[in-house]
Amino acid sequence: LYSKISAMALHNSTGSISISIEATIATVEFGHPASNSFPSSLLKELTTTIETLGHNPEVGVVVLKSQGTATFCAGASFDELLAVTTEAEGKTFFSGFAHLINAMRKCPKIIVGRVQGKTVGGGVGIAAACDYVLATHEASVKLSELSIGIGPFVIEPAVSRKIGKTALAELSLVAGEWKSAAWAKEKGLFANTFATIEKLDEAVSILTHQLASYNPEAVTEMKKVLWEGTEHWDNLLVERATITGKLVLSEATKSALKRN
């Protein structure tokens, strides 16, 4: 499908995804009016997009970015979390993040994250699931889940893989505190940071063209090496979604979500 067109966009009332392909570099841009947050429908669309591009022989590298110049991703849709009334619904919603992270790790193409601004919760997990992340100096990060009565359980394996358990504790236990882009770079979430979006985009372009010049078979094998030891995540992340799906039904969580 994507090999026959240079660009396309999927739009609906719960956000949008656009895809463009140039010189074997596929750029995927997601967006939502609520600070680029993710309702379940948008998670499904992004997951399908990553899977499709992964099997497209005319794509060598994938860039994942979000709309606008402010927030990269605000994580899960609060409105949809508030609407959860059963454990099954909760598991289904959080499984959306599980399926996306698993699609990203199994994608045979290198995924470069382009993080232009702040990112929270599930957005941190998405950044962590990228193979290489470039960001701006404004791209601070926060895991606020404990402050609303749940926890970053689904995204934890991806985040811990990048920054380790010690940094995870720093990020998640003080749930109201932003960590700077410099902190995220020091801990390994970001490979590099830049003063402006223009400098970020220049660096993304240089990196992706370099990656696209490599032997694609070698890149695919390298991707497998980078993700060794994560084969059990298909089950693990869904199990974590079950835990979070139960917690989101608590009165403490419902009250905290309404306050936010």
Short mmCIF file of C-alpha atoms in Angstrom, two decimals:
data_model
loop_
_atom_site.label_atom_id
_atom_site.label_comp_id
_atom_site.label_asym_id
_atom_site.label_seq_id
_atom_site.Cartn_x
_atom_site.Cartn_y
_atom_site.Cartn_z
CA LEU A 1 0.00 0.00 0.00
CA TYR A 2 2.55 2.59 1.10
CA SER A 3 4.99 1.62 -1.64
CA LYS A 4 2.55 2.99 -4.22
CA ILE A 5 2.01 6.41 -2.68
CA SER A 6 4.27 9.11 -1.33
CA ALA A 7 1.97 10.28 1.43
CA MET A 8 -1.34 9.61 3.06
CA ALA A 9 -3.27 10.67 6.13
CA LEU A 10 -5.79 9.03 8.40
CA HIS A 11 -8.07 11.51 10.16
CA ASN A 12 -10.96 11.06 12.53
CA SER A 13 -12.48 12.77 15.55
CA THR A 14 -10.02 11.06 17.87
CA GLY A 15 -6.82 12.22 16.24
CA SER A 16 -4.87 11.69 13.06
CA ILE A 17 -1.90 9.89 11.59
CA SER A 18 -0.06 10.94 8.45
CA ILE A 19 2.57 8.96 6.57
CA SER A 20 5.02 10.19 3.97
CA ILE A 21 7.78 8.25 2.25
CA GLU A 22 10.78 9.87 0.62
CA ALA A 23 13.99 8.09 -0.43
CA THR A 24 13.04 4.98 1.63
CA ILE A 25 12.56 7.11 4.76
CA ALA A 26 9.02 6.85 6.12
CA THR A 27 7.86 9.65 8.40
CA VAL A 28 4.89 8.89 10.63
CA GLU A 29 3.25 11.83 12.37
CA PHE A 30 0.53 11.38 14.99
CA GLY A 31 -1.62 14.09 16.43
CA HIS A 32 -4.50 14.76 18.81
CA PRO A 33 -6.02 18.07 19.97
CA ALA A 34 -5.41 17.13 23.62
CA SER A 35 -1.62 17.55 23.61
CA ASN A 36 -1.08 14.59 21.27
CA SER A 37 -2.59 12.14 23.74
CA PHE A 38 -3.75 8.67 22.71
CA PRO A 39 -7.29 7.32 22.70
CA SER A 40 -7.51 3.61 21.90
CA SER A 41 -8.46 4.15 18.25
CA LEU A 42 -5.34 6.21 17.60
CA LEU A 43 -3.16 3.60 19.32
CA LYS A 44 -4.61 0.94 17.03
CA GLU A 45 -4.01 3.07 13.93
CA LEU A 46 -0.41 3.75 14.88
CA THR A 47 0.22 0.07 15.66
CA THR A 48 -1.16 -0.97 12.27
CA THR A 49 0.91 1.72 10.55
CA ILE A 50 4.15 0.53 12.17
CA GLU A 51 3.38 -3.09 11.27
CA THR A 52 2.60 -2.18 7.66
CA LEU A 53 5.71 -0.07 7.18
CA GLY A 54 7.80 -2.82 8.73
CA HIS A 55 6.79 -5.15 5.88
CA ASN A 56 7.17 -2.57 3.13
CA PRO A 57 10.33 -3.36 1.07
CA GLU A 58 10.51 0.26 -0.08
CA VAL A 59 10.93 1.54 3.48
CA GLY A 60 14.35 1.43 5.08
CA VAL A 61 13.91 3.68 8.12
CA VAL A 62 10.92 4.98 10.09
CA VAL A 63 10.75 8.38 11.78
CA LEU A 64 8.12 8.76 14.49
CA LYS A 65 7.07 12.30 15.34
CA SER A 66 4.05 14.21 16.61
CA GLN A 67 2.21 17.29 15.43
CA GLY A 68 3.06 20.80 16.47
CA THR A 69 5.95 22.42 18.28
CA ALA A 70 4.88 21.90 21.89
CA THR A 71 4.08 18.58 23.59
CA PHE A 72 5.42 15.40 22.01
CA CYS A 73 2.86 13.17 23.70
CA ALA A 74 0.62 13.48 26.76
CA GLY A 75 0.15 9.72 27.10
CA ALA A 76 -3.21 8.06 27.55
CA SER A 77 -6.46 9.91 26.92
CA PHE A 78 -7.85 11.00 30.30
CA ASP A 79 -11.38 11.15 28.88
CA GLU A 80 -11.17 7.53 27.81
CA LEU A 81 -9.66 6.46 31.13
CA LEU A 82 -12.56 8.09 32.96
CA ALA A 83 -14.99 6.18 30.75
CA VAL A 84 -13.59 2.77 31.76
CA THR A 85 -16.18 0.89 33.84
CA THR A 86 -14.95 -2.72 33.83
CA GLU A 87 -11.64 -4.54 34.22
CA ALA A 88 -12.03 -5.88 30.69
CA GLU A 89 -12.37 -2.36 29.29
CA GLY A 90 -9.33 -1.26 31.29
CA LYS A 91 -7.25 -4.17 30.06
CA THR A 92 -8.31 -3.50 26.47
CA PHE A 93 -7.35 0.16 26.67
CA PHE A 94 -3.91 -0.37 28.22
CA SER A 95 -3.28 -3.30 25.88
CA GLY A 96 -3.24 -0.66 23.16
CA PHE A 97 0.08 0.61 24.49
CA ALA A 98 1.28 -2.98 24.87
CA HIS A 99 0.50 -3.79 21.24
CA LEU A 100 2.14 -0.58 20.00
CA ILE A 101 5.36 -1.15 21.93
CA ASN A 102 5.48 -4.75 20.74
CA ALA A 103 4.92 -3.65 17.14
CA MET A 104 7.77 -1.16 17.46
CA ARG A 105 10.21 -3.67 18.92
CA LYS A 106 9.33 -6.31 16.29
CA CYS A 107 9.42 -3.90 13.36
CA PRO A 108 12.43 -4.95 11.24
CA LYS A 109 13.18 -1.30 10.42
CA ILE A 110 15.02 1.10 12.71
CA ILE A 111 12.59 3.56 14.30
CA VAL A 112 13.98 7.02 15.01
CA GLY A 113 12.03 9.06 17.54
CA ARG A 114 11.84 12.81 16.94
CA VAL A 115 10.82 14.35 20.28
CA GLN A 116 10.26 18.09 20.02
CA GLY A 117 8.72 18.75 23.43
CA LYS A 118 7.52 17.45 26.76
CA THR A 119 6.30 13.89 27.04
CA VAL A 120 4.34 12.18 29.80
CA GLY A 121 3.39 8.64 30.78
CA GLY A 122 2.70 6.48 27.76
CA GLY A 123 4.54 9.02 25.62
CA VAL A 124 7.73 8.20 27.53
CA GLY A 125 7.08 4.54 26.78
CA ILE A 126 6.70 5.28 23.07
CA ALA A 127 9.96 7.22 23.06
CA ALA A 128 11.67 4.37 24.89
CA ALA A 129 10.40 1.87 22.32
CA CYS A 130 12.13 3.79 19.53
CA ASP A 131 15.55 2.46 18.58
CA TYR A 132 17.18 5.89 18.57
CA VAL A 133 15.77 9.16 19.88
CA LEU A 134 16.75 12.73 19.10
CA ALA A 135 15.09 15.55 21.04
CA THR A 136 15.14 19.25 21.81
CA HIS A 137 16.32 20.83 25.04
CA GLU A 138 12.63 21.41 25.84
CA ALA A 139 11.83 17.69 25.81
CA SER A 140 11.47 17.07 29.52
CA VAL A 141 9.84 13.84 30.66
CA LYS A 142 7.52 12.74 33.47
CA LEU A 143 5.90 9.50 34.62
CA SER A 144 2.85 10.76 36.48
CA GLU A 145 0.99 7.45 36.78
CA LEU A 146 1.45 6.89 40.51
CA SER A 147 -0.02 10.34 41.19
CA ILE A 148 -3.31 9.24 39.60
CA GLY A 149 -3.50 5.89 41.34
CA ILE A 150 -2.07 3.60 38.67
CA GLY A 151 1.53 2.96 37.61
CA PRO A 152 3.67 2.84 34.45
CA PHE A 153 3.43 -0.94 34.38
CA VAL A 154 2.86 -1.52 30.66
CA ILE A 155 5.64 0.80 29.50
CA GLU A 156 8.05 -0.09 32.32
CA PRO A 157 9.95 -2.82 30.42
CA ALA A 158 10.66 -0.45 27.53
CA VAL A 159 11.67 2.41 29.82
CA SER A 160 13.82 0.21 32.08
CA ARG A 161 15.54 -1.28 29.04
CA LYS A 162 16.71 2.21 28.10
CA ILE A 163 17.45 3.88 31.44
CA GLY A 164 17.66 1.07 34.05
CA LYS A 165 15.73 0.48 37.26
CA THR A 166 17.51 3.15 39.28
CA ALA A 167 16.60 5.92 36.85
CA LEU A 168 13.10 4.43 36.54
CA ALA A 169 12.69 4.88 40.28
CA GLU A 170 13.85 8.50 40.02
CA LEU A 171 11.36 9.13 37.24
CA SER A 172 8.33 7.25 38.54
CA LEU A 173 8.37 7.57 42.34
CA VAL A 174 8.40 11.37 42.33
CA ALA A 175 5.45 11.35 39.96
CA GLY A 176 4.85 15.09 39.84
CA GLU A 177 8.40 16.05 38.90
CA TRP A 178 9.63 16.79 35.40
CA LYS A 179 13.06 15.48 34.46
CA SER A 180 14.98 17.59 31.96
CA ALA A 181 16.00 16.56 28.48
CA ALA A 182 19.58 16.65 29.73
CA TRP A 183 18.64 14.10 32.40
CA ALA A 184 16.96 11.92 29.77
CA LYS A 185 20.07 12.07 27.60
CA GLU A 186 22.35 11.25 30.54
CA LYS A 187 20.23 8.21 31.43
CA GLY A 188 20.08 6.93 27.85
CA LEU A 189 16.52 7.69 26.81
CA PHE A 190 17.72 10.31 24.31
CA ALA A 191 20.80 9.84 22.14
CA ASN A 192 21.25 13.58 21.67
CA THR A 193 19.46 16.88 22.26
CA PHE A 194 19.37 20.14 20.31
CA ALA A 195 18.66 23.78 21.08
CA THR A 196 15.98 24.25 18.42
CA ILE A 197 13.49 22.21 16.42
CA GLU A 198 15.32 23.27 13.27
CA LYS A 199 18.58 21.76 14.57
CA LEU A 200 16.66 18.65 15.66
CA ASP A 201 15.17 18.17 12.21
CA GLU A 202 18.55 18.68 10.57
CA ALA A 203 20.04 15.96 12.80
CA VAL A 204 17.11 13.60 12.13
CA SER A 205 17.60 14.07 8.40
CA ILE A 206 21.34 13.37 8.54
CA LEU A 207 20.85 10.28 10.73
CA THR A 208 18.01 8.76 8.72
CA HIS A 209 19.77 9.22 5.38
CA GLN A 210 22.82 7.54 6.87
CA LEU A 211 20.72 4.64 8.17
CA ALA A 212 18.95 4.35 4.80
CA SER A 213 22.32 3.92 3.08
CA TYR A 214 23.15 0.76 5.04
CA ASN A 215 22.56 -2.82 3.89
CA PRO A 216 18.91 -3.38 4.90
CA GLU A 217 19.56 -7.03 5.78
CA ALA A 218 22.35 -5.97 8.13
CA VAL A 219 20.10 -3.36 9.74
CA THR A 220 17.35 -5.93 10.29
CA GLU A 221 19.80 -8.31 11.94
CA MET A 222 21.15 -5.47 14.09
CA LYS A 223 17.63 -4.61 15.19
CA LYS A 224 17.18 -8.21 16.38
CA VAL A 225 20.38 -7.92 18.41
CA LEU A 226 19.25 -4.65 19.99
CA TRP A 227 16.03 -6.26 21.20
CA GLU A 228 17.42 -9.62 22.33
CA GLY A 229 15.81 -10.88 25.51
CA THR A 230 12.45 -9.18 24.95
CA GLU A 231 10.69 -12.07 23.24
CA HIS A 232 8.44 -12.60 26.28
CA TRP A 233 7.02 -9.08 26.04
CA ASP A 234 4.05 -10.25 23.95
CA ASN A 235 2.67 -11.82 27.11
CA LEU A 236 4.33 -9.61 29.72
CA LEU A 237 2.96 -6.29 28.49
CA VAL A 238 -0.60 -7.63 28.23
CA GLU A 239 -0.28 -9.01 31.77
CA ARG A 240 0.78 -5.53 32.87
CA ALA A 241 -2.25 -4.08 31.06
CA THR A 242 -4.45 -6.35 33.18
CA ILE A 243 -2.92 -4.91 36.37
CA THR A 244 -3.42 -1.32 35.25
CA GLY A 245 -6.92 -2.11 34.00
CA LYS A 246 -7.90 -3.11 37.53
CA LEU A 247 -6.25 -0.12 39.20
CA VAL A 248 -7.94 2.43 36.94
CA LEU A 249 -11.32 1.43 38.41
CA SER A 250 -10.40 2.49 41.93
CA GLU A 251 -12.13 5.52 43.44
CA ALA A 252 -8.75 7.11 44.15
CA THR A 253 -7.84 6.89 40.48
CA LYS A 254 -11.21 8.18 39.25
CA SER A 255 -10.98 11.18 41.58
CA ALA A 256 -7.42 11.94 40.54
CA LEU A 257 -8.32 11.77 36.85
CA LYS A 258 -11.20 14.20 37.34
CA ARG A 259 -8.86 16.65 39.09
CA ASN A 260 -6.56 16.58 36.10
#
